[in-house]
Coordinates of C-alpha atoms in Angstrom, one line a residue:
M788 CA 29.2 -1.0 -7.5
T789 CA 27.9 2.1 -5.8
P790 CA 24.4 2.5 -4.5
A791 CA 23.6 5.0 -7.3
E792 CA 24.8 2.5 -9.9
R793 CA 22.6 -0.2 -8.4
R794 CA 19.6 2.2 -8.4
L795 CA 20.4 3.0 -12.1
L796 CA 20.5 -0.7 -13.0
L797 CA 17.1 -1.3 -11.2
V798 CA 15.5 1.6 -13.1
L799 CA 16.9 0.4 -16.4
G800 CA 15.6 -3.1 -15.6
V801 CA 12.1 -2.0 -15.0
G802 CA 12.1 -0.2 -18.3
L803 CA 12.9 -3.5 -20.1
L804 CA 10.0 -5.4 -18.6
P805 CA 6.6 -5.5 -20.2
W806 CA 4.4 -2.8 -18.6
S807 CA 1.1 -4.3 -19.6
V808 CA 0.0 -7.6 -21.0
Q809 CA -3.2 -7.5 -23.0
V810 CA -5.0 -10.8 -23.3
F811 CA -7.7 -11.3 -25.9
S812 CA -10.5 -13.8 -25.9
T813 CA -9.0 -15.2 -29.1
G814 CA -5.4 -15.2 -30.0
P815 CA -2.1 -14.7 -28.1
P816 CA -1.4 -11.8 -25.8
T817 CA 0.1 -8.4 -26.7
L818 CA 3.0 -7.1 -24.6
L819 CA 3.3 -3.3 -24.0
F820 CA 6.8 -2.1 -23.2
A821 CA 8.1 1.4 -22.6
W822 CA 9.6 1.4 -26.1
G823 CA 6.7 -0.3 -28.1
L824 CA 4.1 -3.0 -28.5
V825 CA 4.9 -6.7 -29.3
N826 CA 2.2 -8.8 -30.9
L827 CA 3.1 -12.5 -30.5
A828 CA 1.1 -13.9 -33.5
P829 CA 2.1 -13.0 -36.0
L830 CA 5.2 -11.6 -34.4
N831 CA 5.0 -7.9 -35.0
V832 CA 6.6 -4.9 -33.2
T833 CA 5.2 -1.4 -33.2
T834 CA 7.6 1.2 -31.8
L835 CA 6.4 4.0 -29.6
T836 CA 7.3 6.5 -32.2
D837 CA 5.3 4.7 -34.9
F838 CA 2.4 4.4 -32.5
L839 CA 2.5 8.2 -31.7
F840 CA 3.0 9.5 -35.2
R841 CA 1.3 6.9 -37.4
F842 CA -1.4 5.0 -35.4
T843 CA -2.9 7.4 -32.9
R844 CA -5.8 8.8 -35.0
G845 CA -9.1 7.6 -33.6
L846 CA -7.7 5.7 -30.7
P847 CA -9.3 6.0 -27.2
D848 CA -7.9 8.6 -24.8
F849 CA -6.7 6.0 -22.3
I850 CA -4.0 4.8 -24.6
L851 CA -2.4 8.2 -24.5
A852 CA -1.5 7.5 -20.9
W853 CA 1.2 5.1 -22.2
P854 CA 3.5 7.8 -23.7
L855 CA 2.8 10.0 -20.7
G856 CA 4.0 7.1 -18.5
V857 CA 7.2 6.8 -20.7
V858 CA 7.9 10.5 -20.0
C859 CA 7.5 9.9 -16.3
Y860 CA 9.8 6.9 -16.5
L861 CA 12.4 9.0 -18.4
V862 CA 12.4 11.5 -15.6
A863 CA 13.2 8.7 -13.2
L864 CA 15.8 7.4 -15.5
A865 CA 17.4 10.8 -15.9
S866 CA 17.5 11.3 -12.1
A867 CA 19.3 8.0 -11.7
V868 CA 21.8 8.8 -14.5
V869 CA 22.5 12.2 -12.9
A870 CA 23.1 10.4 -9.6
V871 CA 25.8 8.3 -11.2
W872 CA 27.4 11.1 -13.1
L873 CA 27.3 13.8 -10.5
G874 CA 27.2 11.7 -7.3
R875 CA 24.1 13.6 -6.1
E876 CA 20.5 12.4 -6.3
D877 CA 17.2 13.2 -4.7
V878 CA 15.8 9.7 -4.7
R879 CA 12.3 11.2 -4.2
V880 CA 12.5 12.4 -7.8
T881 CA 13.4 9.0 -9.1
A882 CA 10.7 7.3 -7.0
A883 CA 8.1 9.9 -8.0
G884 CA 8.8 9.4 -11.7
L885 CA 8.4 5.6 -11.3
F886 CA 5.2 5.9 -9.2
L887 CA 3.6 8.3 -11.7
A888 CA 4.6 6.0 -14.6
G889 CA 2.9 3.1 -12.7
I890 CA -0.3 5.2 -12.4
T891 CA -0.4 5.8 -16.1
Q892 CA 0.1 2.1 -16.9
F893 CA -2.7 1.2 -14.5
E894 CA -4.9 3.5 -16.5
V895 CA -3.8 1.9 -19.8
A896 CA -4.6 -1.6 -18.4
R897 CA -8.0 -0.4 -17.0
G898 CA -8.9 1.1 -20.3
F899 CA -8.1 -2.1 -22.2
S900 CA -9.9 -4.3 -19.7
I901 CA -13.3 -2.5 -20.0
Q902 CA -13.5 -3.4 -23.7
P903 CA -15.3 -6.6 -24.5
G904 CA -13.2 -9.7 -25.0
R905 CA -10.0 -8.1 -23.6
T906 CA -8.2 -8.3 -20.3
A907 CA -5.1 -6.3 -19.4
W908 CA -2.7 -7.1 -16.6
P909 CA -0.8 -4.0 -15.3
V910 CA 2.4 -5.9 -14.5
G911 CA 4.4 -2.7 -15.1
T912 CA 2.4 -0.9 -12.4
V913 CA 3.4 -3.6 -9.9
F914 CA 7.1 -3.4 -10.8
L915 CA 7.2 0.4 -11.1
W916 CA 5.5 0.9 -7.7
A917 CA 7.5 -1.8 -6.0
L918 CA 10.8 -0.2 -7.2
A919 CA 9.5 3.3 -6.3
G920 CA 8.6 2.1 -2.8
Y921 CA 11.9 0.3 -2.4
L922 CA 13.9 3.4 -3.4
Y923 CA 11.9 5.7 -1.3
W924 CA 11.9 3.5 1.9
S925 CA 15.5 2.5 1.5
R926 CA 16.4 6.2 1.4
A927 CA 14.3 6.9 4.5
S928 CA 15.9 4.0 6.4
S929 CA 19.4 5.0 5.4
R930 CA 18.8 8.5 6.6
T931 CA 17.7 7.2 10.0
R932 CA 20.9 5.2 10.3
E933 CA 23.1 8.3 9.7

């Protein structure tokens, strides 16, 4: 497996993890993924497209950071895919997309957490930033070895 293919798998993997976990004072948590929301009781899935086109009226502005983060993530994913297809990649673009997606998900978690009876954990921010840092610093260290 080439380094570009490993980077692509890592970027795909971080997109499959929950980006935010909302915990309510009563009831089970809600998981926010790049592709949608999962309510655990009762089990219910709301896709990102349903959220954007059916449920956004009257919602607080901080929630709109979620789809913006998905766009940033898709930039990182596209950069990693192009690296595999063409054999050329500027890892800074991939890392920047992941870093910016992490910022947006921190804002989503912050916005949920300031509401009474709710706490949100920005686990996606941690994973997105960790991967961005790993990609960026591994690129820098590989350049110094050349």
